[in-house]
Structures are given as C-alpha cells and as structure tokens.
Amino acid sequence: MPSKAIPPARDRLQSRLLVWVGIPVLCYLVFANLQLLLQFLSRGRGRLSFLDLIRGDYIVWQGHYDYSLTQIIAVSLIFALVAWRLRAATATAAVCGGMICLLISTRFIAVPGTSVFHSGLTPLLLLFVLTFQATRAGGKRKAQAGLAESRKGRNAAQVVANLGIAAFFNSTIGWYILVRCGWFADINGDGAIVRAYFAIPLIPMLAALTEATADTVSSEIGQAFGGAPFLLTTLRRVEPGTDGAISLNGTLAGIAAAALIAATGAPALGMSATECTVAFAAGVAGLFFDSLLGATLERRGYIGNDLVNFTSTAFAAAVALLAIRFAQPYLLR
C-alpha cells in the first residue's frame, strides 16, 4: 500500500477537528429538530403528556395516530445499534450515525398515509447496505494489498465527513440558512412556490448522500477489482490505494450506486424525475471532485482523506444548489 503524503500528526488533527466540531453541531441540530417536532405535536393540545409524545399526530381520515416521533427515534436507535453490532462503525461513530439518521429521517411536511421511510431514511439505509457490501467485497485481495478496512469499522470522523452535510441540509438550521440566503421564493399561495420552498432542501441532501455512496463504492470496488488505477490529473498508472487514483470498474460501480441512491428520491421524498436527476448529476460531479482533490491537495500532504470526503459532499450539495438557482423554472413545473 502506498504511503500517505500527509504527515500522520496533521491527518489526526484534521480528523479530530471534524469530530470536535461535528459532534456538538450534530447535537445542536438534533435538539433543534426535536424542538420543532414538539411544537408541531403541541398544536391545539397545550401541554404534551408522555402518551402524546409516543402517539404523535392523529390522522382523522385514517382514524389512528401516526407515531411519527416514536418511529424516528426507534429507527435511529436501531440504525446505530446495527451499525455497531455489524462492526460497520465504532461505538462513537455509531452514536454519530444515530444522530444523523434522526436528522435525515425527520420530515417537516406532514403527508397523510406515509411512514418514516418516506424521508431521507430510505436513501440512507440503501447507502449503508451498498457501502457495507462494497467494503467487504474482495476482502482477501484488499487484505493482501494492505487496503482492507479496519475490523472495528468506520470511526466518528469518517461518519461525520461522509454524512454530516446531508444531515445539515435536512435540519431546521439548514433550512433557515437557505431561506435567509434567498434560495427560496417567498410563500405567496402559489402551489409551485410552496413546493419549491419545501422540496429544494431535499435536493442537496440527496446529492450529498449520492456522492458519499458513489465515493465509497467506487473506491472499494476499484481497489478489489479495478486492476491498475490511474490519476485523473495525469492519466498515469499508479498503485492501488494511491490518493486520487481511479479505475474504470470502480468509477462505473460508483456511478451505478449513485443512480440507485438518487432514484430513491422519487418514492421516498416525493421528488420529481428532474430533481432526482439534479441530485444524481451533482453527486457524480462530487465523485470526480473527490478524485481531483485526492490527486492534488491530498497527494501533496495538505489534507487527509476525511477532509477530502467532507469537502466533496459539500461540493456535491453546492452543485445541486447552483443547479437549483439556474434551473428553478424547470424544477417548478
């Protein structure tokens, strides 16, 4: 396995900074989301009882409660526990994953007849399955080459780097910042404008999840079955595991995984085909941006892999936002 250009001390510091900043931010975002959910539940009820919290909103036409808050918390706890028990994540990383799952599973639009799976939870679960299987594919080859994932699973820095941006865009704070920055038109009663107001934050969230999946799958499949990879900047053949190296097999696998994640936007998030396509294109752009960063800044020792992954998911979300800005008339159709 090729040695990393970045000094180990600098790499550890960058990863620790992601954790030191990321975990408090996640805690605050979770608190803000739960606070808003409680405000929704308390409409017309006054003081909420414990039973009210468990049952959630009453759906009149169905004649029962939706148990929305209970579903979100239960799914998040199960997600964290499963990730830890499968050794897909360390204990701290599993806790971070549980908080991210809670944020991504929260849906601020009450749609009768839907469940917790009609949210970002569905693409998140698919991401987990695809990356888990890709990480274990060709395990013997990776072990012989010194490229195998740690048996303890991914650490907290890796989880924050890959999923933190998606969680941010599905938080109340993320929505508020986008509104204040003028990414939405004003609510004026127009159905298209209302749709834009609530649907647009889901596109960068899905784009970030798409990029995170594509990056992991392309890297893991490429290392196991890609043969001799090459650098995106020079097209020169290099050893497997070299920073910024890509392979044809790995790239195609990553793009296929990105397409699967983006496709879940329609049934799970109620997104149109155009919106899903924007998320897919932004995710693929982020995948190549990740390779570009790896072949330049990471190979020169300026940044480590965790910071590359975090920046690439942020780039995918930014591309999606720019696409929304310039293609908004088409997205509103």
Coordinates of C-alpha atoms in Angstrom, one line a residue:
M1 CA 0.0 0.0 0.0
P2 CA 1.5 3.4 -0.9
S3 CA 2.4 5.6 2.0
K4 CA 0.3 8.7 2.7
A5 CA 1.8 12.1 1.8
I6 CA 0.1 13.9 4.7
P7 CA 2.1 13.8 8.0
P8 CA 0.2 11.4 10.4
A9 CA 0.0 14.2 13.1
R10 CA -1.7 16.6 10.6
D11 CA -4.0 13.8 9.4
R12 CA -5.1 13.0 13.0
L13 CA -5.6 16.7 13.8
Q14 CA -7.9 17.2 10.9
S15 CA -9.9 14.1 11.8
R16 CA -10.1 15.2 15.4
L17 CA -11.3 18.7 14.4
L18 CA -14.1 17.1 12.3
V19 CA -15.2 15.2 15.4
W20 CA -14.7 18.1 17.9
V21 CA -16.8 20.4 15.7
G22 CA -19.1 17.8 14.1
I23 CA -20.4 16.1 17.2
P24 CA -21.5 19.4 19.1
V25 CA -23.1 20.6 15.9
L26 CA -25.0 17.3 15.4
C27 CA -26.2 17.5 19.0
Y28 CA -27.5 21.0 18.4
L29 CA -29.2 20.2 15.1
V30 CA -30.9 17.2 16.8
F31 CA -32.1 19.4 19.6
A32 CA -33.5 22.0 17.1
N33 CA -35.2 19.3 15.1
L34 CA -36.8 17.7 18.1
Q35 CA -37.9 21.1 19.4
L36 CA -39.7 21.8 16.1
L37 CA -41.3 18.4 16.1
L38 CA -42.6 19.0 19.6
Q39 CA -44.0 22.3 18.5
F40 CA -45.9 20.5 15.7
L41 CA -47.3 18.0 18.1
S42 CA -48.4 20.6 20.7
R43 CA -50.6 22.4 18.2
G44 CA -54.0 22.8 19.9
R45 CA -53.1 20.5 22.7
G46 CA -51.4 22.7 25.2
R47 CA -49.0 20.8 27.5
L48 CA -48.0 17.4 26.0
S49 CA -48.1 14.2 28.0
F50 CA -45.7 11.3 27.6
L51 CA -48.5 9.4 25.8
D52 CA -49.0 12.3 23.4
L53 CA -45.3 12.2 22.5
I54 CA -45.5 8.5 21.8
R55 CA -48.7 8.7 19.7
G56 CA -47.8 11.7 17.6
D57 CA -50.4 13.3 15.3
Y58 CA -53.9 12.0 15.0
I59 CA -54.8 11.3 11.3
V60 CA -58.5 11.9 11.1
W61 CA -59.3 10.2 7.8
Q62 CA -57.4 7.1 8.9
G63 CA -58.7 7.1 12.4
H64 CA -55.4 6.5 14.2
Y65 CA -52.2 8.2 15.4
D66 CA -49.1 8.3 13.2
Y67 CA -46.5 7.7 15.9
S68 CA -44.1 9.8 13.9
L69 CA -41.7 10.8 16.7
T70 CA -41.6 7.3 18.1
Q71 CA -40.8 5.9 14.6
I72 CA -38.0 8.4 14.1
I73 CA -36.3 7.8 17.5
A74 CA -36.7 4.0 17.3
V75 CA -35.3 3.8 13.7
S76 CA -32.3 6.0 14.7
L77 CA -31.5 3.8 17.8
I78 CA -31.8 0.6 15.7
F79 CA -29.6 2.1 13.0
A80 CA -26.9 3.0 15.4
L81 CA -27.1 -0.4 17.2
V82 CA -27.0 -2.4 13.9
A83 CA -24.0 -0.4 12.6
W84 CA -22.1 -1.1 15.8
R85 CA -23.0 -4.8 16.1
L86 CA -22.1 -5.4 12.4
R87 CA -18.7 -3.7 13.1
A88 CA -19.5 -1.2 10.4
A89 CA -18.8 1.6 12.8
T90 CA -17.1 2.1 16.2
A91 CA -19.3 2.9 19.2
T92 CA -18.7 6.7 18.9
A93 CA -19.3 6.5 15.1
A94 CA -22.5 4.6 15.7
V95 CA -23.8 7.3 18.0
C96 CA -23.0 9.9 15.4
G97 CA -24.7 7.7 12.8
G98 CA -27.8 7.5 15.0
M99 CA -28.0 11.3 15.3
I100 CA -27.5 11.7 11.6
C101 CA -30.2 9.1 11.0
L102 CA -32.6 11.1 13.2
L103 CA -31.9 14.3 11.4
I104 CA -32.3 12.7 7.9
S105 CA -35.4 10.8 8.9
T106 CA -37.2 13.9 10.1
R107 CA -39.8 15.2 7.6
F108 CA -41.2 18.6 8.2
I109 CA -44.2 18.2 5.8
A110 CA -46.9 16.0 7.3
V111 CA -48.2 13.8 4.5
P112 CA -51.1 11.5 5.5
G113 CA -50.6 7.8 4.8
T114 CA -46.8 8.0 4.9
S115 CA -44.3 6.4 7.2
V116 CA -40.8 7.2 8.4
F117 CA -39.5 5.5 5.3
H118 CA -41.0 8.4 3.2
S119 CA -38.0 10.5 4.2
G120 CA -34.2 10.6 3.8
L121 CA -34.1 7.3 5.8
T122 CA -34.7 5.2 2.6
P123 CA -31.6 6.5 0.7
L124 CA -29.6 6.4 4.0
L125 CA -30.4 2.7 4.5
L126 CA -29.6 2.0 0.9
L127 CA -26.3 3.9 1.3
F128 CA -25.5 1.7 4.3
V129 CA -26.2 -1.5 2.5
L130 CA -24.3 -0.6 -0.6
T131 CA -21.2 0.7 1.2
F132 CA -21.2 -2.2 3.7
Q133 CA -21.2 -4.7 0.9
A134 CA -18.7 -2.8 -1.2
T135 CA -16.3 -2.5 1.8
R136 CA -16.4 -6.3 2.2
A137 CA -16.2 -7.2 -1.4
G138 CA -12.8 -8.7 -2.4
G139 CA -11.7 -8.7 1.3
K140 CA -8.8 -11.1 0.8
R141 CA -7.4 -9.0 -2.1
K142 CA -7.6 -5.9 -0.1
A143 CA -6.0 -7.5 3.0
Q144 CA -3.1 -8.8 0.9
A145 CA -2.6 -5.3 -0.5
G146 CA -2.9 -3.7 2.9
L147 CA -6.1 -1.8 1.8
A148 CA -8.7 -3.5 4.0
E149 CA -11.0 -1.5 6.2
S150 CA -10.4 -1.7 10.0
R151 CA -12.2 -4.5 11.6
K152 CA -13.6 -2.1 14.1
G153 CA -15.5 -0.3 11.3
R154 CA -15.5 3.4 10.4
N155 CA -14.7 5.9 13.0
A156 CA -16.6 9.1 14.0
A157 CA -14.6 11.3 11.7
Q158 CA -15.4 9.2 8.7
V159 CA -19.1 9.2 9.5
V160 CA -19.2 13.0 10.1
A161 CA -17.2 13.6 6.9
N162 CA -19.4 11.4 4.7
L163 CA -22.9 12.1 6.2
G164 CA -22.6 15.4 8.1
I165 CA -23.5 17.6 5.1
A166 CA -26.6 15.6 4.2
A167 CA -27.8 15.8 7.9
F168 CA -27.2 19.6 7.9
F169 CA -29.5 20.2 4.9
N170 CA -32.3 18.2 6.5
S171 CA -32.1 20.2 9.7
T172 CA -34.1 23.2 10.8
I173 CA -30.9 25.3 10.8
G174 CA -30.0 24.2 7.3
W175 CA -33.5 25.2 6.0
Y176 CA -33.3 28.5 7.8
I177 CA -29.9 29.4 6.4
L178 CA -31.1 28.6 2.9
V179 CA -34.2 30.7 3.3
R180 CA -32.2 33.6 4.7
C181 CA -29.7 33.3 1.7
G182 CA -32.6 33.7 -0.7
W183 CA -32.6 30.2 -2.2
F184 CA -36.4 30.1 -2.0
A185 CA -39.1 32.3 -3.4
D186 CA -41.5 33.8 -0.9
I187 CA -44.5 31.9 0.1
N188 CA -47.4 33.6 -1.7
G189 CA -50.0 30.8 -2.0
D190 CA -48.8 29.6 -5.4
G191 CA -48.6 25.8 -5.3
A192 CA -45.3 25.7 -7.3
I193 CA -43.7 28.2 -4.9
V194 CA -44.8 26.2 -1.9
R195 CA -43.4 23.1 -3.4
A196 CA -40.1 24.8 -4.1
Y197 CA -40.0 26.0 -0.5
F198 CA -40.3 22.6 1.0
A199 CA -38.6 20.4 -1.7
I200 CA -35.5 22.3 -2.6
P201 CA -33.5 21.4 0.6
L202 CA -34.0 17.8 -0.1
I203 CA -32.1 18.0 -3.4
P204 CA -28.7 19.0 -1.8
M205 CA -29.3 16.4 0.9
L206 CA -29.8 13.7 -1.6
A207 CA -26.9 14.9 -3.7
A208 CA -24.6 14.6 -0.6
L209 CA -25.8 11.1 0.1
T210 CA -25.4 10.2 -3.6
E211 CA -21.8 11.5 -3.6
A212 CA -20.9 9.7 -0.3
T213 CA -22.2 6.4 -1.7
A214 CA -20.5 6.8 -5.1
D215 CA -17.2 7.7 -3.5
T216 CA -17.1 4.7 -1.1
V217 CA -18.4 2.1 -3.6
S218 CA -16.0 3.3 -6.4
S219 CA -13.0 3.2 -4.0
E220 CA -13.8 -0.2 -2.5
I221 CA -14.7 -1.9 -5.8
G222 CA -11.8 -0.2 -7.6
Q223 CA -9.3 -1.5 -5.0
A224 CA -10.7 -5.0 -5.2
F225 CA -11.5 -5.5 -8.9
G226 CA -10.3 -2.4 -10.7
G227 CA -6.8 -3.5 -11.6
A228 CA -4.1 -0.8 -12.0
P229 CA -5.8 2.6 -11.4
F230 CA -4.7 5.9 -12.9
L231 CA -4.6 9.5 -11.7
L232 CA -7.3 11.8 -13.0
T233 CA -4.9 14.7 -13.5
T234 CA -2.2 12.9 -15.5
L235 CA -3.8 9.6 -16.6
R236 CA -0.6 7.9 -15.4
R237 CA -1.0 4.4 -13.9
V238 CA -0.3 4.2 -10.2
E239 CA -0.6 1.6 -7.4
P240 CA -4.0 0.7 -6.0
G241 CA -4.6 2.8 -2.9
T242 CA -2.8 5.8 -4.2
D243 CA -4.5 9.1 -3.3
G244 CA -6.7 10.3 -6.1
A245 CA -6.4 7.1 -8.1
I246 CA -9.5 5.9 -10.1
S247 CA -10.3 2.9 -12.1
L248 CA -12.9 2.2 -14.8
N249 CA -14.6 -0.6 -12.9
G250 CA -14.6 1.4 -9.7
T251 CA -15.9 4.5 -11.3
L252 CA -18.7 2.7 -13.1
A253 CA -19.7 0.9 -9.9
G254 CA -19.8 4.3 -8.1
I255 CA -21.9 5.9 -10.8
A256 CA -24.3 2.9 -10.7
A257 CA -24.6 3.2 -6.9
A258 CA -25.2 7.0 -7.3
A259 CA -28.0 6.3 -9.7
L260 CA -29.6 3.9 -7.2
I261 CA -29.5 6.4 -4.3
A262 CA -30.8 9.3 -6.5
A263 CA -33.7 7.1 -7.7
T264 CA -35.0 6.6 -4.2
G265 CA -35.8 10.4 -4.2
A266 CA -39.0 9.8 -6.1
P267 CA -40.7 7.2 -3.9
A268 CA -39.2 8.2 -0.6
L269 CA -39.1 12.0 -0.8
G270 CA -41.7 12.7 -3.4
M271 CA -39.2 14.3 -5.7
S272 CA -39.7 14.7 -9.5
A273 CA -37.5 12.9 -12.0
T274 CA -35.8 16.3 -12.8
E275 CA -35.0 16.8 -9.1
C276 CA -33.6 13.3 -8.8
T277 CA -31.5 13.9 -11.9
V278 CA -30.1 17.1 -10.4
A279 CA -29.1 15.1 -7.3
F280 CA -27.5 12.4 -9.3
A281 CA -25.5 14.7 -11.5
A282 CA -24.3 16.7 -8.5
G283 CA -23.3 13.5 -6.7
V284 CA -21.3 12.3 -9.7
A285 CA -19.7 15.7 -10.0
G286 CA -18.7 15.4 -6.3
L287 CA -17.2 11.9 -7.0
F288 CA -14.8 13.3 -9.6
F289 CA -14.1 16.3 -7.4
D290 CA -13.1 13.9 -4.7
S291 CA -10.6 12.3 -7.1
L292 CA -9.3 15.7 -8.1
L293 CA -8.7 16.7 -4.5
G294 CA -7.0 13.4 -3.8
A295 CA -4.7 13.7 -6.8
T296 CA -3.7 17.3 -5.9
L297 CA -4.0 18.5 -2.3
E298 CA -4.1 15.1 -0.7
R299 CA -1.1 13.8 -2.7
R300 CA 0.8 16.9 -1.6
G301 CA 0.1 16.3 2.0
Y302 CA -2.1 19.3 2.7
I303 CA -5.3 17.5 3.6
G304 CA -6.3 14.0 4.7
N305 CA -8.9 11.6 3.4
D306 CA -11.6 12.6 5.9
L307 CA -11.3 16.3 4.9
V308 CA -11.4 15.3 1.3
N309 CA -14.6 13.3 1.8
F310 CA -16.2 16.2 3.8
T311 CA -15.3 18.7 1.1
S312 CA -16.6 16.5 -1.7
T313 CA -20.0 16.0 -0.2
A314 CA -20.2 19.8 0.4
F315 CA -19.2 20.3 -3.2
A316 CA -22.0 18.0 -4.4
A317 CA -24.5 19.9 -2.3
A318 CA -23.2 23.2 -3.7
V319 CA -23.5 22.0 -7.3
A320 CA -27.1 20.9 -6.6
L321 CA -27.8 24.4 -5.1
L322 CA -26.3 26.1 -8.1
A323 CA -28.4 23.9 -10.4
I324 CA -31.5 24.8 -8.4
R325 CA -30.6 28.5 -8.8
F326 CA -30.3 28.4 -12.6
A327 CA -32.9 25.7 -13.3
Q328 CA -35.6 26.7 -10.8
P329 CA -38.2 27.5 -13.5
Y330 CA -37.9 23.9 -14.8
L331 CA -37.9 22.4 -11.3
L332 CA -41.2 24.2 -10.6
R333 CA -43.0 22.6 -13.5

